[in-house]
Amino acid sequence: MSFAIPAPAQTTIPVVGGNPFPVRRIYCVGRNYAAHAREMGHDPDREPPFFFTKPADAIVPTDSVVPYPAATADYHHEIEMVVALSGGGRDIPVEKALELVYGYAVGLDMTRRDIQAQAKKMGRPWDMAKGFDQSAPCAPIVPVAQAGHPAKGPVWLKVNGELRQEGDLSDLIWSVAETISYLSGLVELFPGDLIFTGTPEGVGAVVKGDRLQGHVEGLPDINITIG
Ligand code: MN
């Protein structure tokens, strides 16, 4: 098929021991750890999960220099486990949800916190706070055959070697299966979709030259430098 303009490149993420994973869409869960919900000024009782999105081409590979973004003076890190889907569908029951998972990775939901705060105050969308260029650094994906379905274990982020965020996967308010099930009631899911599962407490600002190292137990770390 020929196109009116050259077709955009397919965004991919490396897979440990396999071919690259083609990214279709990026969904992110908001406030999925109680302590982070509290630090953002919310009651962490199990209100239904809510979602926002990033463009697929916001993905940045590990070991990249990520440019400090435009239009912010409060650029924040959020360390998250990322779920990569090989299956899809609508209204997936919780008991079947993990069958859709191809693998897991460590990602960063980079956020222009000042734009987000303004959007919240004015009742505007979060898109420009969350879905900007290079806002989704992501380490290689580990297939389920090797990673299993991580449900407990440390999640942490260091900036210049200093611990900034620390949590445990067992503290997720909505499990991976529950998140997939709920999201599939809002949109039809497809192979290639990613879900960023939310961040533990300790989010904060980074500046040019900072080195970020993010970790989820059992998965390859994400390492980026702010350029
Ligand atoms: Mn997040």
mmCIF file of C-alpha atoms and ligand atoms in Angstrom:
data_model
loop_
_atom_site.group_PDB
_atom_site.id
_atom_site.type_symbol
_atom_site.label_atom_id
_atom_site.label_comp_id
_atom_site.label_asym_id
_atom_site.label_seq_id
_atom_site.Cartn_x
_atom_site.Cartn_y
_atom_site.Cartn_z
ATOM 1 C CA MET A 1 0.000 0.000 0.000
ATOM 2 C CA SER A 2 1.236 3.497 -0.732
ATOM 3 C CA PHE A 3 0.380 6.423 1.511
ATOM 4 C CA ALA A 4 -0.098 10.135 0.972
ATOM 5 C CA ILE A 5 2.978 10.746 3.143
ATOM 6 C CA PRO A 6 5.629 8.282 4.383
ATOM 7 C CA ALA A 7 4.024 6.036 7.045
ATOM 8 C CA PRO A 8 5.240 6.693 10.598
ATOM 9 C CA ALA A 9 7.684 4.172 12.045
ATOM 10 C CA GLN A 10 6.277 1.484 14.358
ATOM 11 C CA THR A 11 7.357 2.158 17.965
ATOM 12 C CA THR A 12 8.929 -0.937 19.507
ATOM 13 C CA ILE A 13 10.363 -2.022 22.862
ATOM 14 C CA PRO A 14 13.148 -4.613 23.086
ATOM 15 C CA VAL A 15 12.165 -8.027 24.483
ATOM 16 C CA VAL A 16 14.612 -10.008 26.599
ATOM 17 C CA GLY A 17 15.478 -13.057 24.465
ATOM 18 C CA GLY A 18 13.008 -12.301 21.670
ATOM 19 C CA ASN A 19 11.887 -10.063 18.829
ATOM 20 C CA PRO A 20 10.908 -6.444 19.563
ATOM 21 C CA PHE A 21 7.421 -5.734 20.940
ATOM 22 C CA PRO A 22 5.297 -3.427 18.709
ATOM 23 C CA VAL A 23 3.536 -0.743 20.769
ATOM 24 C CA ARG A 24 -0.104 0.009 19.890
ATOM 25 C CA ARG A 25 -1.423 2.279 22.659
ATOM 26 C CA ILE A 26 -0.292 3.353 26.138
ATOM 27 C CA TYR A 27 -2.777 3.397 29.016
ATOM 28 C CA CYS A 28 -1.784 4.601 32.489
ATOM 29 C CA VAL A 29 -3.543 4.073 35.822
ATOM 30 C CA GLY A 30 -3.784 7.061 38.155
ATOM 31 C CA ARG A 31 -3.298 6.773 41.954
ATOM 32 C CA ASN A 32 -2.857 3.011 42.264
ATOM 33 C CA TYR A 33 -0.769 3.043 45.477
ATOM 34 C CA ALA A 34 -2.464 4.349 48.626
ATOM 35 C CA ALA A 35 0.561 6.291 49.891
ATOM 36 C CA HIS A 36 0.942 8.115 46.555
ATOM 37 C CA ALA A 37 -2.786 8.918 46.445
ATOM 38 C CA ARG A 38 -2.378 10.458 49.924
ATOM 39 C CA GLU A 39 0.690 12.506 48.926
ATOM 40 C CA MET A 40 -1.335 13.915 46.000
ATOM 41 C CA GLY A 41 -4.117 14.908 48.409
ATOM 42 C CA HIS A 42 -6.636 12.100 47.782
ATOM 43 C CA ASP A 43 -8.429 9.499 49.858
ATOM 44 C CA PRO A 44 -6.967 6.136 48.804
ATOM 45 C CA ASP A 45 -10.124 4.119 49.542
ATOM 46 C CA ARG A 46 -10.891 1.888 46.594
ATOM 47 C CA GLU A 47 -12.541 4.398 44.328
ATOM 48 C CA PRO A 48 -12.707 2.869 40.816
ATOM 49 C CA PRO A 49 -9.423 3.058 38.866
ATOM 50 C CA PHE A 50 -9.104 5.892 36.353
ATOM 51 C CA PHE A 51 -6.964 6.058 33.244
ATOM 52 C CA PHE A 52 -5.136 8.471 31.009
ATOM 53 C CA THR A 53 -3.082 7.837 27.878
ATOM 54 C CA LYS A 54 0.201 8.687 26.236
ATOM 55 C CA PRO A 55 0.971 8.478 22.513
ATOM 56 C CA ALA A 56 2.764 5.248 21.517
ATOM 57 C CA ASP A 57 5.763 7.222 20.268
ATOM 58 C CA ALA A 58 6.318 8.716 23.752
ATOM 59 C CA ILE A 59 8.312 5.514 24.456
ATOM 60 C CA VAL A 60 12.046 6.038 25.009
ATOM 61 C CA PRO A 61 14.487 3.120 25.372
ATOM 62 C CA THR A 62 16.590 2.617 28.487
ATOM 63 C CA ASP A 63 20.069 4.197 28.590
ATOM 64 C CA SER A 64 18.754 7.263 26.721
ATOM 65 C CA VAL A 65 19.403 10.907 27.367
ATOM 66 C CA VAL A 66 15.890 12.367 27.676
ATOM 67 C CA PRO A 67 15.686 16.086 26.933
ATOM 68 C CA TYR A 68 14.195 18.277 29.679
ATOM 69 C CA PRO A 69 10.734 18.963 28.196
ATOM 70 C CA ALA A 70 9.296 22.292 27.072
ATOM 71 C CA ALA A 71 6.806 24.338 29.091
ATOM 72 C CA THR A 72 7.527 23.037 32.592
ATOM 73 C CA ALA A 73 9.537 23.991 35.661
ATOM 74 C CA ASP A 74 8.348 20.944 37.647
ATOM 75 C CA TYR A 75 9.254 17.790 35.697
ATOM 76 C CA HIS A 76 8.509 14.704 37.848
ATOM 77 C CA HIS A 77 9.489 11.043 37.880
ATOM 78 C CA GLU A 78 6.950 8.251 38.482
ATOM 79 C CA ILE A 79 8.406 4.734 38.578
ATOM 80 C CA GLU A 80 5.903 2.085 37.422
ATOM 81 C CA MET A 81 5.588 -1.543 36.395
ATOM 82 C CA VAL A 82 4.423 -1.788 32.785
ATOM 83 C CA VAL A 83 2.182 -4.570 31.468
ATOM 84 C CA ALA A 84 2.515 -5.511 27.770
ATOM 85 C CA LEU A 85 -0.481 -7.240 26.160
ATOM 86 C CA SER A 86 -0.407 -10.016 23.552
ATOM 87 C CA GLY A 87 -4.167 -10.496 23.703
ATOM 88 C CA GLY A 88 -7.197 -8.249 23.734
ATOM 89 C CA GLY A 89 -10.942 -8.058 24.003
ATOM 90 C CA ARG A 90 -13.823 -6.375 25.770
ATOM 91 C CA ASP A 91 -15.244 -7.052 29.235
ATOM 92 C CA ILE A 92 -12.477 -9.470 30.216
ATOM 93 C CA PRO A 93 -13.282 -11.222 33.532
ATOM 94 C CA VAL A 94 -10.646 -10.801 36.275
ATOM 95 C CA GLU A 95 -9.968 -14.580 36.250
ATOM 96 C CA LYS A 96 -9.105 -14.471 32.516
ATOM 97 C CA ALA A 97 -7.244 -11.133 32.469
ATOM 98 C CA LEU A 98 -3.691 -12.426 32.987
ATOM 99 C CA GLU A 99 -4.064 -14.619 29.877
ATOM 100 C CA LEU A 100 -3.796 -11.382 27.837
ATOM 101 C CA VAL A 101 -0.358 -10.507 29.238
ATOM 102 C CA TYR A 102 2.734 -10.965 27.076
ATOM 103 C CA GLY A 103 5.221 -9.676 29.629
ATOM 104 C CA TYR A 104 6.316 -6.991 32.060
ATOM 105 C CA ALA A 105 8.773 -4.089 32.060
ATOM 106 C CA VAL A 106 9.925 -1.155 34.168
ATOM 107 C CA GLY A 107 8.791 2.263 32.951
ATOM 108 C CA LEU A 108 8.687 5.911 33.938
ATOM 109 C CA ASP A 109 5.487 7.953 33.690
ATOM 110 C CA MET A 110 7.265 11.302 33.326
ATOM 111 C CA THR A 111 4.951 14.167 34.265
ATOM 112 C CA ARG A 112 4.864 17.951 33.869
ATOM 113 C CA ARG A 113 3.461 18.388 37.391
ATOM 114 C CA ASP A 114 2.880 22.140 37.082
ATOM 115 C CA ILE A 115 0.769 21.654 33.940
ATOM 116 C CA GLN A 116 -1.106 18.828 35.684
ATOM 117 C CA ALA A 117 -1.796 21.000 38.740
ATOM 118 C CA GLN A 118 -3.145 23.772 36.491
ATOM 119 C CA ALA A 119 -5.309 21.256 34.586
ATOM 120 C CA LYS A 120 -6.745 19.848 37.825
ATOM 121 C CA LYS A 121 -7.518 23.340 39.123
ATOM 122 C CA MET A 122 -9.271 24.381 35.909
ATOM 123 C CA GLY A 123 -11.011 21.058 35.206
ATOM 124 C CA ARG A 124 -9.026 20.616 31.996
ATOM 125 C CA PRO A 125 -7.624 17.400 30.459
ATOM 126 C CA TRP A 126 -4.262 15.971 31.595
ATOM 127 C CA ASP A 127 -2.961 15.268 28.074
ATOM 128 C CA MET A 128 -0.282 17.958 28.018
ATOM 129 C CA ALA A 129 0.824 17.028 31.561
ATOM 130 C CA LYS A 130 1.223 13.337 30.781
ATOM 131 C CA GLY A 131 1.225 12.633 27.042
ATOM 132 C CA PHE A 132 4.081 14.811 25.829
ATOM 133 C CA ASP A 133 7.122 13.848 23.739
ATOM 134 C CA GLN A 134 9.439 11.224 25.273
ATOM 135 C CA SER A 135 7.291 11.010 28.408
ATOM 136 C CA ALA A 136 7.380 7.200 28.620
ATOM 137 C CA PRO A 137 10.887 5.749 29.074
ATOM 138 C CA CYS A 138 10.582 1.947 29.175
ATOM 139 C CA ALA A 139 13.149 -0.818 29.800
ATOM 140 C CA PRO A 140 13.117 -4.149 27.881
ATOM 141 C CA ILE A 141 10.068 -6.400 28.316
ATOM 142 C CA VAL A 142 10.453 -9.776 30.010
ATOM 143 C CA PRO A 143 7.975 -12.383 28.701
ATOM 144 C CA VAL A 144 5.661 -14.078 31.220
ATOM 145 C CA ALA A 145 7.484 -17.384 30.617
ATOM 146 C CA GLN A 146 10.502 -15.867 32.422
ATOM 147 C CA ALA A 147 8.977 -13.154 34.615
ATOM 148 C CA GLY A 148 5.807 -14.928 35.749
ATOM 149 C CA HIS A 149 3.169 -12.451 36.925
ATOM 150 C CA PRO A 150 4.968 -10.201 39.452
ATOM 151 C CA ALA A 151 2.586 -9.429 42.348
ATOM 152 C CA LYS A 152 4.996 -8.603 45.159
ATOM 153 C CA GLY A 153 8.521 -7.259 45.512
ATOM 154 C CA PRO A 154 10.245 -3.898 45.818
ATOM 155 C CA VAL A 155 9.649 -1.014 43.409
ATOM 156 C CA TRP A 156 12.085 1.871 43.761
ATOM 157 C CA LEU A 157 13.597 4.853 42.000
ATOM 158 C CA LYS A 158 16.972 6.484 42.643
ATOM 159 C CA VAL A 159 18.064 9.904 41.408
ATOM 160 C CA ASN A 160 21.848 10.296 41.282
ATOM 161 C CA GLY A 161 22.096 7.199 43.481
ATOM 162 C CA GLU A 162 19.775 8.576 46.166
ATOM 163 C CA LEU A 163 16.546 6.702 46.956
ATOM 164 C CA ARG A 164 13.493 8.853 46.071
ATOM 165 C CA GLN A 165 10.586 6.428 45.616
ATOM 166 C CA GLU A 166 10.039 3.143 47.386
ATOM 167 C CA GLY A 167 7.063 0.802 47.414
ATOM 168 C CA ASP A 168 6.060 -2.795 46.873
ATOM 169 C CA LEU A 169 3.962 -4.347 44.104
ATOM 170 C CA SER A 170 1.792 -5.910 46.818
ATOM 171 C CA ASP A 171 0.637 -2.364 47.690
ATOM 172 C CA LEU A 172 -1.123 -1.892 44.324
ATOM 173 C CA ILE A 173 -4.724 -0.879 45.068
ATOM 174 C CA TRP A 174 -5.900 -2.492 41.816
ATOM 175 C CA SER A 175 -4.018 -5.675 40.806
ATOM 176 C CA VAL A 176 -2.851 -6.175 37.228
ATOM 177 C CA ALA A 177 -5.764 -8.569 36.583
ATOM 178 C CA GLU A 178 -8.312 -6.156 38.063
ATOM 179 C CA THR A 179 -6.831 -3.255 36.086
ATOM 180 C CA ILE A 180 -7.001 -5.131 32.759
ATOM 181 C CA SER A 181 -10.547 -6.274 33.510
ATOM 182 C CA TYR A 182 -11.718 -2.769 34.408
ATOM 183 C CA LEU A 183 -9.984 -1.102 31.434
ATOM 184 C CA SER A 184 -11.489 -3.667 29.039
ATOM 185 C CA GLY A 185 -14.909 -2.445 30.168
ATOM 186 C CA LEU A 186 -14.020 1.040 28.937
ATOM 187 C CA VAL A 187 -12.202 0.254 25.673
ATOM 188 C CA GLU A 188 -11.522 -2.855 23.597
ATOM 189 C CA LEU A 189 -7.958 -3.935 24.320
ATOM 190 C CA PHE A 190 -5.585 -5.137 21.586
ATOM 191 C CA PRO A 191 -2.239 -6.896 21.289
ATOM 192 C CA GLY A 192 0.499 -4.271 21.538
ATOM 193 C CA ASP A 193 -1.277 -2.206 24.188
ATOM 194 C CA LEU A 194 0.731 -1.215 27.283
ATOM 195 C CA ILE A 195 -0.581 -0.428 30.752
ATOM 196 C CA PHE A 196 1.501 1.679 33.162
ATOM 197 C CA THR A 197 0.214 0.438 36.532
ATOM 198 C CA GLY A 198 0.756 3.499 38.744
ATOM 199 C CA THR A 199 3.479 4.809 41.008
ATOM 200 C CA PRO A 200 4.316 4.485 44.717
ATOM 201 C CA GLU A 201 4.955 7.496 46.952
ATOM 202 C CA GLY A 202 7.945 9.808 46.689
ATOM 203 C CA VAL A 203 7.387 11.477 43.306
ATOM 204 C CA GLY A 204 9.515 14.562 42.806
ATOM 205 C CA ALA A 205 11.222 16.903 40.405
ATOM 206 C CA VAL A 206 14.337 16.241 38.323
ATOM 207 C CA VAL A 207 16.698 18.673 36.614
ATOM 208 C CA LYS A 208 19.177 18.587 33.737
ATOM 209 C CA GLY A 209 22.019 16.159 34.359
ATOM 210 C CA ASP A 210 20.095 13.954 36.827
ATOM 211 C CA ARG A 211 20.561 10.211 36.429
ATOM 212 C CA LEU A 212 17.457 8.118 37.102
ATOM 213 C CA GLN A 213 17.533 4.411 37.914
ATOM 214 C CA GLY A 214 14.206 2.634 38.316
ATOM 215 C CA HIS A 215 13.715 -0.882 39.611
ATOM 216 C CA VAL A 216 10.968 -3.475 39.898
ATOM 217 C CA GLU A 217 11.986 -6.785 41.459
ATOM 218 C CA GLY A 218 12.782 -9.426 38.808
ATOM 219 C CA LEU A 219 12.819 -7.059 35.788
ATOM 220 C CA PRO A 220 15.629 -5.124 34.035
ATOM 221 C CA ASP A 221 16.137 -1.613 35.462
ATOM 222 C CA ILE A 222 15.317 1.562 33.555
ATOM 223 C CA ASN A 223 18.210 4.036 33.392
ATOM 224 C CA ILE A 224 17.951 7.498 31.873
ATOM 225 C CA THR A 225 19.771 10.803 32.097
ATOM 226 C CA ILE A 226 17.949 14.137 31.866
ATOM 227 C CA GLY A 227 19.575 16.157 29.069
HETATM 228 MN MN MN B 1 1.723 7.461 36.907
#
